[in-house]
Amino acid sequence: MQQLLTILINGVTTGMVYAAFALALVLIWRSTRIVNFAQAPMAMITTYVALVVIDAGYSYWIGFGVALLCGLVLGAAIERLVIRFVDSSSHINPVILTLGLFIIIHAVAAIVFGNQFRSFPAPFGLTGQRIGDLNVALTGYDIFKIIAVLVVLALLVLLFRFTDLGLKMRASAYEQEVAKLLGVRVGRMLTLGWALAAVVGSLAGLLIAGGSLVHPGYMDSIVVFGFVAAVLGGLDSPAGAVVGGLLMGIGLSFVSGYLGQDLVSSAALIILIVVLLVRPSGLFASAAARRV
């Protein structure tokens, strides 16, 4: 019972990190129709910025806020200076460019921050709770992760469903020419989509870094697990991203706990293949016909 509870709690908390990264992918997909594989190293860079601020003697929360702000600026800068000038006649061109950015940002981080492992603090305790005779592996920081992801989910749902800004972002992603004719500043909407997605990605980087060690490649596995979570839930659905992240986290936690850590990556690949074969559009896919 103790082992089962520990595995389940670990799966939920880890799944929330996957969900945060999947939300970033969903956000940029819904607002620009691009899958950004450079999201992980972008989040890694902002996490290092937070660590520099914290090491300088400032509080965790100041570093947290600076990292999110840097994510906003970094996302906007990449869209304005790089993505905007790529040939978008083929959908594969921007994707290949993000893979190139993945490599470049990694190299820059290694040069600037070094390759050594560095400890990243957590804002809340990392000690589990005791309920009756059971030691529950749910820490204060785990609760913070869950709340943070749910807040981001609620904000994204409000943005896309109940605001004119969200409607303009969706219109800019699906029908740019029509959106321009209707007076939408498409360029600004695409920049905003990249900026907001980078903020959510930065949040994922901070959540996974808290209380552990960081290095330039610490987010690499999240690219795979977060992408599978986004595909599992549906790239058009913020709620699907969270559900997909939870399913991934819990499923992989059971694989790790009962079958071994070495099989986790293989299990993620199997899940991706099954989803693509059975329901490639995701569990929460929207209808083919849509209104923007």
mmCIF file of C-alpha atoms in Angstrom:
data_model
loop_
_atom_site.group_PDB
_atom_site.id
_atom_site.type_symbol
_atom_site.label_atom_id
_atom_site.label_comp_id
_atom_site.label_asym_id
_atom_site.label_seq_id
_atom_site.Cartn_x
_atom_site.Cartn_y
_atom_site.Cartn_z
ATOM 1 C CA MET A 1 0.000 0.000 0.000
ATOM 2 C CA GLN A 2 2.816 2.372 0.904
ATOM 3 C CA GLN A 3 4.616 1.709 -2.378
ATOM 4 C CA LEU A 4 1.433 2.088 -4.424
ATOM 5 C CA LEU A 5 0.602 5.417 -2.786
ATOM 6 C CA THR A 6 4.147 6.698 -3.284
ATOM 7 C CA ILE A 7 4.162 5.715 -6.953
ATOM 8 C CA LEU A 8 0.760 7.322 -7.525
ATOM 9 C CA ILE A 9 1.713 10.605 -5.837
ATOM 10 C CA ASN A 10 5.030 10.717 -7.670
ATOM 11 C CA GLY A 11 3.174 10.112 -10.928
ATOM 12 C CA VAL A 12 0.742 12.971 -10.281
ATOM 13 C CA THR A 13 3.439 15.487 -9.348
ATOM 14 C CA THR A 14 5.721 14.477 -12.217
ATOM 15 C CA GLY A 15 2.741 14.467 -14.557
ATOM 16 C CA MET A 16 2.033 18.063 -13.620
ATOM 17 C CA VAL A 17 5.505 19.022 -14.846
ATOM 18 C CA TYR A 18 4.844 17.196 -18.117
ATOM 19 C CA ALA A 19 1.497 18.979 -18.264
ATOM 20 C CA ALA A 20 3.142 22.391 -17.852
ATOM 21 C CA PHE A 21 5.481 21.697 -20.755
ATOM 22 C CA ALA A 22 2.635 20.246 -22.819
ATOM 23 C CA LEU A 23 0.630 23.421 -22.146
ATOM 24 C CA ALA A 24 3.482 25.456 -23.641
ATOM 25 C CA LEU A 25 3.412 23.282 -26.769
ATOM 26 C CA VAL A 26 -0.382 23.545 -27.006
ATOM 27 C CA LEU A 27 -0.263 27.310 -26.560
ATOM 28 C CA ILE A 28 2.250 27.870 -29.348
ATOM 29 C CA TRP A 29 0.425 25.379 -31.593
ATOM 30 C CA ARG A 30 -2.936 27.073 -31.115
ATOM 31 C CA SER A 31 -1.492 30.549 -31.663
ATOM 32 C CA THR A 32 1.036 29.879 -34.467
ATOM 33 C CA ARG A 33 0.481 26.278 -35.751
ATOM 34 C CA ILE A 34 4.115 25.411 -34.997
ATOM 35 C CA VAL A 35 5.501 22.633 -32.790
ATOM 36 C CA ASN A 36 8.422 24.258 -30.978
ATOM 37 C CA PHE A 37 11.063 21.660 -30.095
ATOM 38 C CA ALA A 38 13.311 24.472 -28.829
ATOM 39 C CA GLN A 39 10.906 25.033 -25.930
ATOM 40 C CA ALA A 40 12.999 22.950 -23.528
ATOM 41 C CA PRO A 41 16.366 24.724 -23.977
ATOM 42 C CA MET A 42 14.546 28.074 -23.905
ATOM 43 C CA ALA A 43 13.113 27.080 -20.510
ATOM 44 C CA MET A 44 16.553 25.873 -19.422
ATOM 45 C CA ILE A 45 18.087 29.276 -20.219
ATOM 46 C CA THR A 46 15.497 31.133 -18.137
ATOM 47 C CA THR A 47 15.994 28.692 -15.253
ATOM 48 C CA TYR A 48 19.692 29.517 -15.268
ATOM 49 C CA VAL A 49 18.797 33.205 -15.235
ATOM 50 C CA ALA A 50 16.712 32.589 -12.109
ATOM 51 C CA LEU A 51 19.627 30.706 -10.534
ATOM 52 C CA VAL A 52 21.995 33.615 -11.243
ATOM 53 C CA VAL A 53 19.548 36.020 -9.574
ATOM 54 C CA ILE A 54 19.121 33.746 -6.546
ATOM 55 C CA ASP A 55 22.886 33.186 -6.207
ATOM 56 C CA ALA A 56 23.308 36.969 -6.235
ATOM 57 C CA GLY A 57 21.434 37.075 -2.928
ATOM 58 C CA TYR A 58 17.888 37.793 -4.038
ATOM 59 C CA SER A 59 14.888 35.723 -2.985
ATOM 60 C CA TYR A 60 13.561 32.721 -4.864
ATOM 61 C CA TRP A 61 10.439 34.619 -5.891
ATOM 62 C CA ILE A 62 12.409 37.480 -7.427
ATOM 63 C CA GLY A 63 14.391 34.921 -9.441
ATOM 64 C CA PHE A 64 11.109 33.199 -10.340
ATOM 65 C CA GLY A 65 9.598 36.433 -11.644
ATOM 66 C CA VAL A 66 12.757 37.423 -13.529
ATOM 67 C CA ALA A 67 12.840 33.986 -15.214
ATOM 68 C CA LEU A 68 9.243 34.309 -16.410
ATOM 69 C CA LEU A 69 9.914 37.822 -17.672
ATOM 70 C CA CYS A 70 13.022 36.611 -19.511
ATOM 71 C CA GLY A 71 10.946 33.819 -21.021
ATOM 72 C CA LEU A 72 8.468 36.407 -22.306
ATOM 73 C CA VAL A 73 11.243 38.478 -23.900
ATOM 74 C CA LEU A 74 13.100 35.439 -25.262
ATOM 75 C CA GLY A 75 10.005 33.994 -26.916
ATOM 76 C CA ALA A 76 9.098 37.310 -28.511
ATOM 77 C CA ALA A 77 12.683 37.885 -29.686
ATOM 78 C CA ILE A 78 12.978 34.449 -31.314
ATOM 79 C CA GLU A 79 9.724 34.939 -33.190
ATOM 80 C CA ARG A 80 10.584 38.469 -34.365
ATOM 81 C CA LEU A 81 14.232 37.837 -35.241
ATOM 82 C CA VAL A 82 14.247 34.208 -36.414
ATOM 83 C CA ILE A 83 10.903 32.487 -36.978
ATOM 84 C CA ARG A 84 9.342 35.380 -38.888
ATOM 85 C CA PHE A 85 11.908 35.119 -41.666
ATOM 86 C CA VAL A 86 11.615 31.381 -42.303
ATOM 87 C CA ASP A 87 9.775 30.165 -45.394
ATOM 88 C CA SER A 88 6.395 29.010 -44.083
ATOM 89 C CA SER A 89 5.146 27.596 -47.375
ATOM 90 C CA SER A 90 5.930 24.170 -45.889
ATOM 91 C CA HIS A 91 4.973 23.386 -42.300
ATOM 92 C CA ILE A 92 8.155 21.383 -41.820
ATOM 93 C CA ASN A 93 10.469 24.402 -42.264
ATOM 94 C CA PRO A 94 9.701 26.080 -38.917
ATOM 95 C CA VAL A 95 9.914 22.705 -37.147
ATOM 96 C CA ILE A 96 13.384 22.057 -38.570
ATOM 97 C CA LEU A 97 14.393 25.559 -37.514
ATOM 98 C CA THR A 98 13.284 24.905 -33.917
ATOM 99 C CA LEU A 99 15.438 21.764 -33.902
ATOM 100 C CA GLY A 100 18.367 23.924 -34.980
ATOM 101 C CA LEU A 101 17.562 26.389 -32.213
ATOM 102 C CA PHE A 102 17.543 23.449 -29.784
ATOM 103 C CA ILE A 103 21.194 22.734 -30.637
ATOM 104 C CA ILE A 104 22.289 26.380 -30.697
ATOM 105 C CA ILE A 105 20.722 27.294 -27.343
ATOM 106 C CA HIS A 106 22.284 24.208 -25.753
ATOM 107 C CA ALA A 107 25.712 25.226 -27.002
ATOM 108 C CA VAL A 108 25.301 28.823 -25.810
ATOM 109 C CA ALA A 109 24.172 27.665 -22.355
ATOM 110 C CA ALA A 110 27.167 25.346 -22.021
ATOM 111 C CA ILE A 111 29.533 28.191 -22.921
ATOM 112 C CA VAL A 112 27.919 30.793 -20.665
ATOM 113 C CA PHE A 113 26.897 28.708 -17.633
ATOM 114 C CA GLY A 114 29.176 25.656 -17.922
ATOM 115 C CA ASN A 115 28.307 21.957 -17.995
ATOM 116 C CA GLN A 116 28.594 21.259 -14.284
ATOM 117 C CA PHE A 117 25.604 20.257 -12.161
ATOM 118 C CA ARG A 118 24.273 23.057 -9.949
ATOM 119 C CA SER A 119 21.753 22.901 -7.128
ATOM 120 C CA PHE A 120 18.490 24.789 -7.591
ATOM 121 C CA PRO A 121 16.493 25.763 -4.466
ATOM 122 C CA ALA A 122 12.814 25.086 -3.794
ATOM 123 C CA PRO A 123 10.439 27.669 -2.291
ATOM 124 C CA PHE A 124 8.680 25.130 -0.067
ATOM 125 C CA GLY A 125 9.632 22.091 1.956
ATOM 126 C CA LEU A 126 10.695 18.840 0.331
ATOM 127 C CA THR A 127 9.638 16.622 3.244
ATOM 128 C CA GLY A 128 6.650 14.327 2.874
ATOM 129 C CA GLN A 129 3.632 14.222 5.150
ATOM 130 C CA ARG A 130 2.637 11.595 7.693
ATOM 131 C CA ILE A 131 -1.046 10.631 7.770
ATOM 132 C CA GLY A 132 -1.823 8.044 10.421
ATOM 133 C CA ASP A 133 0.520 5.123 9.925
ATOM 134 C CA LEU A 134 1.418 6.106 6.369
ATOM 135 C CA ASN A 135 4.241 8.336 5.164
ATOM 136 C CA VAL A 136 2.790 10.248 2.229
ATOM 137 C CA ALA A 137 5.383 11.415 -0.294
ATOM 138 C CA LEU A 138 3.517 14.659 -0.977
ATOM 139 C CA THR A 139 5.649 17.683 -0.191
ATOM 140 C CA GLY A 140 4.774 21.348 0.011
ATOM 141 C CA TYR A 141 6.612 21.877 -3.259
ATOM 142 C CA ASP A 142 4.534 19.141 -4.916
ATOM 143 C CA ILE A 143 1.360 20.972 -3.909
ATOM 144 C CA PHE A 144 2.821 24.162 -5.373
ATOM 145 C CA LYS A 145 3.428 22.363 -8.697
ATOM 146 C CA ILE A 146 -0.157 21.148 -8.874
ATOM 147 C CA ILE A 147 -1.636 24.553 -8.063
ATOM 148 C CA ALA A 148 0.659 26.368 -10.512
ATOM 149 C CA VAL A 149 -0.286 24.129 -13.446
ATOM 150 C CA LEU A 150 -4.010 24.316 -12.672
ATOM 151 C CA VAL A 151 -3.815 28.124 -12.516
ATOM 152 C CA VAL A 152 -2.057 28.226 -15.906
ATOM 153 C CA LEU A 153 -4.701 25.889 -17.364
ATOM 154 C CA ALA A 154 -7.511 28.122 -16.105
ATOM 155 C CA LEU A 155 -5.842 31.237 -17.534
ATOM 156 C CA LEU A 156 -5.348 29.612 -20.950
ATOM 157 C CA VAL A 157 -8.958 28.451 -21.097
ATOM 158 C CA LEU A 158 -10.094 31.969 -20.235
ATOM 159 C CA LEU A 159 -7.747 33.441 -22.847
ATOM 160 C CA PHE A 160 -8.826 31.281 -25.774
ATOM 161 C CA ARG A 161 -12.529 30.921 -25.010
ATOM 162 C CA PHE A 162 -13.617 34.185 -23.436
ATOM 163 C CA THR A 163 -11.374 37.003 -24.686
ATOM 164 C CA ASP A 164 -11.070 38.910 -27.958
ATOM 165 C CA LEU A 165 -7.294 38.538 -27.719
ATOM 166 C CA GLY A 166 -7.555 34.762 -27.695
ATOM 167 C CA LEU A 167 -9.919 34.889 -30.685
ATOM 168 C CA LYS A 168 -7.438 37.075 -32.594
ATOM 169 C CA MET A 169 -4.593 34.696 -31.791
ATOM 170 C CA ARG A 170 -6.558 31.709 -33.080
ATOM 171 C CA ALA A 171 -7.616 33.585 -36.200
ATOM 172 C CA SER A 172 -4.007 34.590 -36.883
ATOM 173 C CA ALA A 173 -2.900 30.978 -36.587
ATOM 174 C CA TYR A 174 -5.562 29.449 -38.856
ATOM 175 C CA GLU A 175 -6.349 32.097 -41.480
ATOM 176 C CA GLN A 176 -3.746 34.843 -41.588
ATOM 177 C CA GLU A 177 -4.999 36.548 -44.748
ATOM 178 C CA VAL A 178 -8.596 36.639 -43.533
ATOM 179 C CA ALA A 179 -7.468 37.894 -40.130
ATOM 180 C CA LYS A 180 -5.511 40.723 -41.782
ATOM 181 C CA LEU A 181 -8.553 41.740 -43.797
ATOM 182 C CA LEU A 182 -10.534 41.920 -40.555
ATOM 183 C CA GLY A 183 -7.995 44.285 -39.025
ATOM 184 C CA VAL A 184 -6.069 41.819 -36.856
ATOM 185 C CA ARG A 185 -2.366 42.609 -36.443
ATOM 186 C CA VAL A 186 -1.244 39.088 -37.274
ATOM 187 C CA GLY A 187 2.449 39.730 -36.673
ATOM 188 C CA ARG A 188 1.770 40.947 -33.143
ATOM 189 C CA MET A 189 -0.480 37.982 -32.416
ATOM 190 C CA LEU A 190 2.187 35.494 -33.534
ATOM 191 C CA THR A 191 4.808 37.266 -31.433
ATOM 192 C CA LEU A 192 2.476 37.214 -28.442
ATOM 193 C CA GLY A 193 1.844 33.488 -28.933
ATOM 194 C CA TRP A 194 5.569 32.737 -28.854
ATOM 195 C CA ALA A 195 6.081 35.003 -25.854
ATOM 196 C CA LEU A 196 3.265 33.458 -23.783
ATOM 197 C CA ALA A 197 4.330 29.916 -24.709
ATOM 198 C CA ALA A 198 7.883 30.734 -23.576
ATOM 199 C CA VAL A 199 6.519 31.954 -20.238
ATOM 200 C CA VAL A 200 4.635 28.693 -19.690
ATOM 201 C CA GLY A 201 7.713 26.731 -20.785
ATOM 202 C CA SER A 202 9.820 28.713 -18.315
ATOM 203 C CA LEU A 203 7.372 27.784 -15.581
ATOM 204 C CA ALA A 204 7.833 24.100 -16.469
ATOM 205 C CA GLY A 205 11.606 24.530 -16.299
ATOM 206 C CA LEU A 206 11.390 26.141 -12.868
ATOM 207 C CA LEU A 207 8.996 23.497 -11.537
ATOM 208 C CA ILE A 208 11.208 20.582 -12.538
ATOM 209 C CA ALA A 209 14.386 22.324 -11.326
ATOM 210 C CA GLY A 210 13.181 23.098 -7.805
ATOM 211 C CA GLY A 211 14.988 21.051 -5.166
ATOM 212 C CA SER A 212 17.157 19.220 -7.717
ATOM 213 C CA LEU A 213 20.258 19.669 -9.873
ATOM 214 C CA VAL A 214 20.322 21.591 -13.143
ATOM 215 C CA HIS A 215 22.690 21.457 -16.113
ATOM 216 C CA PRO A 216 22.282 22.435 -19.787
ATOM 217 C CA GLY A 217 20.618 19.113 -20.629
ATOM 218 C CA TYR A 218 18.332 18.720 -17.624
ATOM 219 C CA MET A 219 15.204 19.513 -19.670
ATOM 220 C CA ASP A 220 15.961 17.206 -22.604
ATOM 221 C CA SER A 221 13.823 14.282 -21.455
ATOM 222 C CA ILE A 222 10.908 16.652 -20.905
ATOM 223 C CA VAL A 223 10.852 17.334 -24.650
ATOM 224 C CA VAL A 224 9.905 13.709 -25.264
ATOM 225 C CA PHE A 225 7.521 13.216 -22.353
ATOM 226 C CA GLY A 226 5.886 16.641 -22.725
ATOM 227 C CA PHE A 227 5.408 16.164 -26.469
ATOM 228 C CA VAL A 228 3.834 12.734 -25.956
ATOM 229 C CA ALA A 229 1.557 14.236 -23.290
ATOM 230 C CA ALA A 230 0.484 17.014 -25.681
ATOM 231 C CA VAL A 231 -0.199 14.534 -28.502
ATOM 232 C CA LEU A 232 -2.026 12.226 -26.101
ATOM 233 C CA GLY A 233 -4.369 14.981 -24.947
ATOM 234 C CA GLY A 234 -4.591 16.769 -28.303
ATOM 235 C CA LEU A 235 -2.446 19.674 -29.487
ATOM 236 C CA ASP A 236 -5.522 21.904 -29.678
ATOM 237 C CA SER A 237 -6.661 21.302 -26.096
ATOM 238 C CA PRO A 238 -5.178 22.915 -22.942
ATOM 239 C CA ALA A 239 -7.266 20.586 -20.775
ATOM 240 C CA GLY A 240 -6.061 17.664 -22.876
ATOM 241 C CA ALA A 241 -2.457 18.719 -22.213
ATOM 242 C CA VAL A 242 -3.022 18.487 -18.466
ATOM 243 C CA VAL A 243 -4.850 15.166 -18.708
ATOM 244 C CA GLY A 244 -2.179 13.836 -21.057
ATOM 245 C CA GLY A 245 0.551 14.980 -18.689
ATOM 246 C CA LEU A 246 -1.127 13.266 -15.745
ATOM 247 C CA LEU A 247 -1.636 10.043 -17.697
ATOM 248 C CA MET A 248 2.005 10.109 -18.790
ATOM 249 C CA GLY A 249 3.269 10.860 -15.296
ATOM 250 C CA ILE A 250 1.216 8.167 -13.595
ATOM 251 C CA GLY A 251 1.848 5.587 -16.316
ATOM 252 C CA LEU A 252 5.607 6.121 -16.373
ATOM 253 C CA SER A 253 5.738 6.195 -12.586
ATOM 254 C CA PHE A 254 4.161 2.717 -12.471
ATOM 255 C CA VAL A 255 6.584 1.502 -15.126
ATOM 256 C CA SER A 256 9.526 2.862 -13.149
ATOM 257 C CA GLY A 257 8.249 1.540 -9.812
ATOM 258 C CA TYR A 258 7.324 -1.978 -10.878
ATOM 259 C CA LEU A 259 9.294 -2.700 -14.058
ATOM 260 C CA GLY A 260 12.406 -0.562 -13.727
ATOM 261 C CA GLN A 261 13.658 2.908 -14.636
ATOM 262 C CA ASP A 262 15.366 1.608 -17.785
ATOM 263 C CA LEU A 263 11.990 0.938 -19.418
ATOM 264 C CA VAL A 264 10.558 4.437 -18.934
ATOM 265 C CA SER A 265 11.712 5.832 -22.286
ATOM 266 C CA SER A 266 10.525 2.712 -24.115
ATOM 267 C CA ALA A 267 7.134 2.991 -22.414
ATOM 268 C CA ALA A 268 6.821 6.626 -23.556
ATOM 269 C CA LEU A 269 7.588 5.572 -27.128
ATOM 270 C CA ILE A 270 4.994 2.791 -26.981
ATOM 271 C CA ILE A 271 2.370 5.227 -25.680
ATOM 272 C CA LEU A 272 3.138 7.648 -28.529
ATOM 273 C CA ILE A 273 2.863 4.888 -31.153
ATOM 274 C CA VAL A 274 -0.422 3.619 -29.741
ATOM 275 C CA VAL A 275 -1.923 7.120 -29.671
ATOM 276 C CA LEU A 276 -0.838 7.823 -33.248
ATOM 277 C CA LEU A 277 -2.326 4.533 -34.405
ATOM 278 C CA VAL A 278 -5.600 4.662 -32.465
ATOM 279 C CA ARG A 279 -6.386 8.385 -32.130
ATOM 280 C CA PRO A 280 -3.704 10.533 -33.799
ATOM 281 C CA SER A 281 -5.583 13.767 -33.124
ATOM 282 C CA GLY A 282 -5.544 13.140 -29.360
ATOM 283 C CA LEU A 283 -8.102 12.270 -26.706
ATOM 284 C CA PHE A 284 -9.539 15.782 -26.580
ATOM 285 C CA ALA A 285 -9.305 16.617 -30.294
ATOM 286 C CA SER A 286 -11.650 19.270 -31.538
ATOM 287 C CA ALA A 287 -13.895 18.810 -34.555
ATOM 288 C CA ALA A 288 -12.443 19.259 -38.030
ATOM 289 C CA ALA A 289 -14.811 22.141 -38.779
ATOM 290 C CA ARG A 290 -14.061 25.148 -36.599
ATOM 291 C CA ARG A 291 -15.043 28.758 -36.182
ATOM 292 C CA VAL A 292 -12.548 31.466 -35.293
#
